[in-house]
Amino acid sequence: MNIKLIRDISISLLVARWKQTLVAAIGVTFSITMFIGLLGFMSGLNGLLDGLIINRTAHIRLYNDIQPAEHQPVGSVKEFQGYYNFIHSIKPKNERLEIYNSGAIIKSLLKDPNVSGIAPKITTPVFYTVASIELTGVINGIDVEAENKLFTFKDYVTKGNFIDLKNVPNSIILGKGAADKMLADIGDAIQVTTAQGERMQLKVVGYFQSGLQDIDKVQSYTSINTAQKLLGVSNNYITDIQIKLKDIQTAPALAKVYRQLYGVEALDIQTANAQFETGSFIRTLISYAVGITLLIVAGFGIYNILNMMIYEKMDSIAILKATGFSGKDVNRIFISIALSIGIFGGLLGLLFGFGLSSLIDQVPFNTPALPTIKTYPVDYNPKFYFIGIIFSIVTTYFAGYFPSRKASKIDPVIIIRGK
Amino acid sequence: MSQVVLEARNISKFFHDPHTVQVLNSVSFSIQHGEFVSIIGKSGCGKSTLLYILSTMDTEYDGELYIDGINMRGKKESELAAVRNEQIGFVFQFHYLLNEFSVLRNVMLPGQKLGKYPDAEIEHKAYEKLKILGIHNHALKKPNQLSGGEKQRVAIARALINDPLIIMGDEPTGNLDKKNSELVFDIFRELTKQFNQTLLIVTHDNEFAGKTNRIIEMEDGKIIRAL
């Protein structure tokens, strides 16, 4: 009953001052629009940049590293136990890069409920031989289909068909940078030499472009069989097992488990790419800070307009109080004015923010470094819209709080007698 | 059998700014139901101050105030607002109508605040009150489209909407010309006669006061003559 009356009075006051109200609402709309636009764009860029790494990196990589033995023989001698043993000039042990018993490990991983996919890989350093020049490079022997499923390998093959790698024997997909250096075109044969001195002719079936120049200059892909042939090893030889998990956050914990379980090195993505998390975090922080600053400025606008309205409406407030409206009622009237500016402006802001986001989404963004991206990336996460509307309501509430309190404390006697 | 609607017992009031000055000195009187009382006195004698205390808007005073037999001391701000809403009708020197609302809506507002009746009934009542005052033709106009006398009549209709125990007026004819003053006075007298409405009017217009049932004359914060 009373709520309806208070609403009526608020609306009438709003309508009577509709120009100022509109300016205040536009302030809120503008800040929410920018908030949504900015966060969507920033978050989109974050996603893109993270994707550069995360989509192409295993959540956990199992491999063997060349390193000194963890337990030195002196530690096993009974007499020297309980001492600190200083050993100088330790050399890494002669470890093969092959993962032992890889078939069994893969089988067991496939049964693990945390794992969403597995791709085995052979990584080996090679020389690309062009005439008398030798370029250093790295060949990744991959399971083409698994690699494509897990890391969308297809997207980064800019020329040629990725599946040829599997279908054409002794084929190679060259990094774009390496191909440019060697002037190798599709269909050409190039010669590679392994560190052990094995030589092999490989047929170029495509170019690969990751967006990271340093990688494209060096890396190339062959099928896992070709790599095994190149190295002259048996067909169960692999050097890496790449694991994709269902939940990326569990990677560090699971890496520890796998290290123990399979007796190999296990590197999780968080440890390997700590700088990306930091970058994303800072960028998000900046966008929130800018968005919230905009809203606070809008809040001051509302504060000013309500203050002016209260000065103008002093008489009306006095008479309302004289005819039986309590301070609380007057307070509610002005708070509801502030809130309706906030909600109306905020909702419009969400709409415009969505519009702005879609507009940014249409702007062409072509860069040779990112072959799959055609327009600016935008994130339409509903979270931003939720935060935007909540924040606009909270800000306008506080902007309305102090003027409303002032209005509720107006003494009608002073106003009425002052005339 | 008449009944006391308002009683003031030893009401005193001090202003402390800039110096402590006593504006009301132990004022006591009571008003019976259906009386038409006027308070007169020179400017600065404290008559308006007294009226604002009686209307519960000013709460800083010594002494006791009873409205309808209930002591107003110690009541909360919202409770006093409710008393003003239901028991007291107000007419000021200036009309204080809200220009954002129509005349009818202005009259309805205190009724809607009271919330005793549905809106349709309040509207009907408001229309009736406007009819008593002869301005029902202007019901849908905005207050700023009316003349001064008409506005003051709307203000009286607004004071009547909740059928208050008492109507208080602070120089209700102060801003009006002679013709309109007489009109407003006639309305007041009509209200006492026909509807047995209690009225308490502060004025410095002796001619106006002379026509009321009872005159309370004040000087220097004291009642010097109460007929």
PDB file of C-alpha atoms in Angstrom, chain A residues 113-249:
ATOM      1  CA  PRO A 113      38.870 -40.663 -14.714  1.00  0.00           C
ATOM      2  CA  ASN A 114      40.725 -37.336 -14.466  1.00  0.00           C
ATOM      3  CA  VAL A 115      42.179 -37.630 -17.950  1.00  0.00           C
ATOM      4  CA  SER A 116      40.281 -36.395 -20.981  1.00  0.00           C
ATOM      5  CA  GLY A 117      42.855 -37.308 -23.627  1.00  0.00           C
ATOM      6  CA  ILE A 118      46.364 -38.481 -24.334  1.00  0.00           C
ATOM      7  CA  ALA A 119      48.766 -37.840 -27.191  1.00  0.00           C
ATOM      8  CA  PRO A 120      52.152 -39.576 -27.370  1.00  0.00           C
ATOM      9  CA  LYS A 121      55.027 -37.710 -28.949  1.00  0.00           C
ATOM     10  CA  ILE A 122      58.638 -38.051 -29.940  1.00  0.00           C
ATOM     11  CA  THR A 123      60.782 -34.958 -29.754  1.00  0.00           C
ATOM     12  CA  THR A 124      64.178 -35.041 -31.311  1.00  0.00           C
ATOM     13  CA  PRO A 125      66.679 -32.404 -32.361  1.00  0.00           C
ATOM     14  CA  VAL A 126      67.673 -32.508 -36.040  1.00  0.00           C
ATOM     15  CA  PHE A 127      69.481 -30.527 -38.683  1.00  0.00           C
ATOM     16  CA  TYR A 128      67.642 -29.457 -41.800  1.00  0.00           C
ATOM     17  CA  THR A 129      70.157 -29.772 -44.584  1.00  0.00           C
ATOM     18  CA  VAL A 130      69.810 -27.240 -47.389  1.00  0.00           C
ATOM     19  CA  ALA A 131      72.615 -27.597 -49.882  1.00  0.00           C
ATOM     20  CA  SER A 132      75.667 -27.262 -47.654  1.00  0.00           C
ATOM     21  CA  ILE A 133      73.911 -25.296 -44.930  1.00  0.00           C
ATOM     22  CA  GLU A 134      72.629 -27.030 -41.845  1.00  0.00           C
ATOM     23  CA  LEU A 135      69.832 -25.420 -39.855  1.00  0.00           C
ATOM     24  CA  THR A 136      69.082 -26.659 -36.385  1.00  0.00           C
ATOM     25  CA  GLY A 137      65.567 -27.716 -35.716  1.00  0.00           C
ATOM     26  CA  VAL A 138      63.320 -29.950 -33.708  1.00  0.00           C
ATOM     27  CA  ILE A 139      61.103 -32.644 -35.108  1.00  0.00           C
ATOM     28  CA  ASN A 140      58.004 -33.647 -33.249  1.00  0.00           C
ATOM     29  CA  GLY A 141      56.740 -37.065 -34.116  1.00  0.00           C
ATOM     30  CA  ILE A 142      53.049 -37.000 -33.339  1.00  0.00           C
ATOM     31  CA  ASP A 143      50.001 -39.179 -33.418  1.00  0.00           C
ATOM     32  CA  VAL A 144      48.267 -36.930 -35.946  1.00  0.00           C
ATOM     33  CA  GLU A 145      44.710 -37.689 -34.951  1.00  0.00           C
ATOM     34  CA  ALA A 146      45.261 -37.518 -31.209  1.00  0.00           C
ATOM     35  CA  GLU A 147      47.258 -34.315 -31.596  1.00  0.00           C
ATOM     36  CA  ASN A 148      44.453 -32.761 -33.614  1.00  0.00           C
ATOM     37  CA  LYS A 149      41.832 -33.801 -31.121  1.00  0.00           C
ATOM     38  CA  LEU A 150      43.708 -32.484 -28.115  1.00  0.00           C
ATOM     39  CA  PHE A 151      45.491 -29.429 -29.485  1.00  0.00           C
ATOM     40  CA  THR A 152      43.508 -28.544 -32.641  1.00  0.00           C
ATOM     41  CA  PHE A 153      46.602 -29.178 -34.700  1.00  0.00           C
ATOM     42  CA  LYS A 154      44.584 -28.562 -37.838  1.00  0.00           C
ATOM     43  CA  ASP A 155      44.131 -24.858 -36.999  1.00  0.00           C
ATOM     44  CA  TYR A 156      47.838 -24.198 -37.129  1.00  0.00           C
ATOM     45  CA  VAL A 157      48.512 -25.945 -40.412  1.00  0.00           C
ATOM     46  CA  THR A 158      48.143 -22.885 -42.629  1.00  0.00           C
ATOM     47  CA  LYS A 159      48.948 -24.549 -45.900  1.00  0.00           C
ATOM     48  CA  GLY A 160      48.424 -28.149 -46.935  1.00  0.00           C
ATOM     49  CA  ASN A 161      46.255 -30.741 -45.277  1.00  0.00           C
ATOM     50  CA  PHE A 162      47.266 -31.924 -41.849  1.00  0.00           C
ATOM     51  CA  ILE A 163      46.031 -35.459 -42.341  1.00  0.00           C
ATOM     52  CA  ASP A 164      48.531 -35.974 -45.181  1.00  0.00           C
ATOM     53  CA  LEU A 165      51.081 -36.300 -42.440  1.00  0.00           C
ATOM     54  CA  LYS A 166      49.494 -39.598 -41.569  1.00  0.00           C
ATOM     55  CA  ASN A 167      48.596 -40.701 -45.064  1.00  0.00           C
ATOM     56  CA  VAL A 168      51.746 -39.788 -46.951  1.00  0.00           C
ATOM     57  CA  PRO A 169      54.732 -41.847 -45.872  1.00  0.00           C
ATOM     58  CA  ASN A 170      57.886 -39.980 -44.902  1.00  0.00           C
ATOM     59  CA  SER A 171      56.121 -36.638 -44.900  1.00  0.00           C
ATOM     60  CA  ILE A 172      56.791 -33.528 -42.874  1.00  0.00           C
ATOM     61  CA  ILE A 173      54.907 -30.351 -41.994  1.00  0.00           C
ATOM     62  CA  LEU A 174      57.470 -27.588 -41.688  1.00  0.00           C
ATOM     63  CA  GLY A 175      57.317 -24.591 -39.411  1.00  0.00           C
ATOM     64  CA  LYS A 176      56.570 -21.520 -41.549  1.00  0.00           C
ATOM     65  CA  GLY A 177      59.807 -19.832 -40.503  1.00  0.00           C
ATOM     66  CA  ALA A 178      61.904 -22.893 -41.235  1.00  0.00           C
ATOM     67  CA  ALA A 179      60.174 -23.388 -44.603  1.00  0.00           C
ATOM     68  CA  ASP A 180      60.844 -19.773 -45.594  1.00  0.00           C
ATOM     69  CA  LYS A 181      64.495 -20.167 -44.752  1.00  0.00           C
ATOM     70  CA  MET A 182      64.824 -23.348 -46.773  1.00  0.00           C
ATOM     71  CA  LEU A 183      62.672 -22.024 -49.623  1.00  0.00           C
ATOM     72  CA  ALA A 184      60.845 -25.317 -49.378  1.00  0.00           C
ATOM     73  CA  ASP A 185      57.460 -25.480 -51.099  1.00  0.00           C
ATOM     74  CA  ILE A 186      54.759 -28.097 -50.678  1.00  0.00           C
ATOM     75  CA  GLY A 187      55.708 -31.234 -52.569  1.00  0.00           C
ATOM     76  CA  ASP A 188      59.438 -30.543 -52.243  1.00  0.00           C
ATOM     77  CA  ALA A 189      61.663 -33.036 -50.496  1.00  0.00           C
ATOM     78  CA  ILE A 190      64.000 -31.873 -47.790  1.00  0.00           C
ATOM     79  CA  GLN A 191      66.799 -33.683 -46.060  1.00  0.00           C
ATOM     80  CA  VAL A 192      67.105 -33.952 -42.308  1.00  0.00           C
ATOM     81  CA  THR A 193      69.984 -35.279 -40.257  1.00  0.00           C
ATOM     82  CA  THR A 194      69.643 -36.520 -36.721  1.00  0.00           C
ATOM     83  CA  ALA A 195      72.144 -35.865 -33.988  1.00  0.00           C
ATOM     84  CA  GLN A 196      73.303 -39.454 -34.395  1.00  0.00           C
ATOM     85  CA  GLY A 197      74.064 -38.810 -38.055  1.00  0.00           C
ATOM     86  CA  GLU A 198      71.131 -40.612 -39.656  1.00  0.00           C
ATOM     87  CA  ARG A 199      69.906 -38.979 -42.842  1.00  0.00           C
ATOM     88  CA  MET A 200      66.491 -39.103 -44.350  1.00  0.00           C
ATOM     89  CA  GLN A 201      64.492 -37.511 -47.156  1.00  0.00           C
ATOM     90  CA  LEU A 202      61.129 -36.122 -46.116  1.00  0.00           C
ATOM     91  CA  LYS A 203      58.375 -34.758 -48.298  1.00  0.00           C
ATOM     92  CA  VAL A 204      56.871 -31.389 -47.339  1.00  0.00           C
ATOM     93  CA  VAL A 205      53.058 -31.671 -47.130  1.00  0.00           C
ATOM     94  CA  GLY A 206      52.230 -28.463 -45.281  1.00  0.00           C
ATOM     95  CA  TYR A 207      53.239 -25.421 -43.313  1.00  0.00           C
ATOM     96  CA  PHE A 208      52.726 -24.988 -39.674  1.00  0.00           C
ATOM     97  CA  GLN A 209      52.299 -21.591 -38.005  1.00  0.00           C
ATOM     98  CA  SER A 210      51.819 -21.316 -34.266  1.00  0.00           C
ATOM     99  CA  GLY A 211      52.032 -17.545 -33.946  1.00  0.00           C
ATOM    100  CA  LEU A 212      55.203 -17.741 -31.934  1.00  0.00           C
ATOM    101  CA  GLN A 213      58.062 -16.914 -34.319  1.00  0.00           C
ATOM    102  CA  ASP A 214      60.736 -18.708 -32.360  1.00  0.00           C
ATOM    103  CA  ILE A 215      58.784 -21.924 -32.496  1.00  0.00           C
ATOM    104  CA  ASP A 216      57.928 -21.639 -36.182  1.00  0.00           C
ATOM    105  CA  LYS A 217      61.554 -21.180 -37.121  1.00  0.00           C
ATOM    106  CA  VAL A 218      62.596 -24.399 -35.480  1.00  0.00           C
ATOM    107  CA  GLN A 219      59.796 -26.889 -35.115  1.00  0.00           C
ATOM    108  CA  SER A 220      58.404 -29.293 -37.635  1.00  0.00           C
ATOM    109  CA  TYR A 221      56.022 -32.210 -37.411  1.00  0.00           C
ATOM    110  CA  THR A 222      56.153 -35.743 -38.711  1.00  0.00           C
ATOM    111  CA  SER A 223      54.056 -38.703 -37.862  1.00  0.00           C
ATOM    112  CA  ILE A 224      55.215 -40.791 -34.943  1.00  0.00           C
ATOM    113  CA  ASN A 225      56.201 -43.656 -37.242  1.00  0.00           C
ATOM    114  CA  THR A 226      58.329 -41.427 -39.431  1.00  0.00           C
ATOM    115  CA  ALA A 227      60.112 -40.102 -36.380  1.00  0.00           C
ATOM    116  CA  GLN A 228      60.782 -43.627 -35.138  1.00  0.00           C
ATOM    117  CA  LYS A 229      62.131 -44.541 -38.534  1.00  0.00           C
ATOM    118  CA  LEU A 230      64.273 -41.438 -38.583  1.00  0.00           C
ATOM    119  CA  LEU A 231      65.773 -42.285 -35.227  1.00  0.00           C
ATOM    120  CA  GLY A 232      66.067 -45.944 -36.068  1.00  0.00           C
ATOM    121  CA  VAL A 233      64.195 -47.106 -33.015  1.00  0.00           C
ATOM    122  CA  SER A 234      61.467 -49.601 -32.370  1.00  0.00           C
ATOM    123  CA  ASN A 235      57.828 -48.692 -32.688  1.00  0.00           C
ATOM    124  CA  ASN A 236      57.194 -48.443 -28.976  1.00  0.00           C
ATOM    125  CA  TYR A 237      59.744 -45.670 -28.547  1.00  0.00           C
ATOM    126  CA  ILE A 238      58.226 -42.375 -27.418  1.00  0.00           C
ATOM    127  CA  THR A 239      59.766 -39.535 -25.456  1.00  0.00           C
ATOM    128  CA  ASP A 240      56.721 -37.618 -24.248  1.00  0.00           C
ATOM    129  CA  ILE A 241      53.199 -38.377 -23.142  1.00  0.00           C
ATOM    130  CA  GLN A 242      50.964 -35.346 -23.309  1.00  0.00           C
ATOM    131  CA  ILE A 243      47.940 -35.453 -21.053  1.00  0.00           C
ATOM    132  CA  LYS A 244      44.860 -33.294 -21.181  1.00  0.00           C
ATOM    133  CA  LEU A 245      42.837 -33.266 -17.993  1.00  0.00           C
ATOM    134  CA  LYS A 246      39.148 -32.692 -17.449  1.00  0.00           C
ATOM    135  CA  ASP A 247      39.933 -29.961 -14.938  1.00  0.00           C
ATOM    136  CA  ILE A 248      43.055 -27.929 -15.580  1.00  0.00           C
ATOM    137  CA  GLN A 249      43.203 -26.830 -11.952  1.00  0.00           C
TER     138      GLN A 249
END
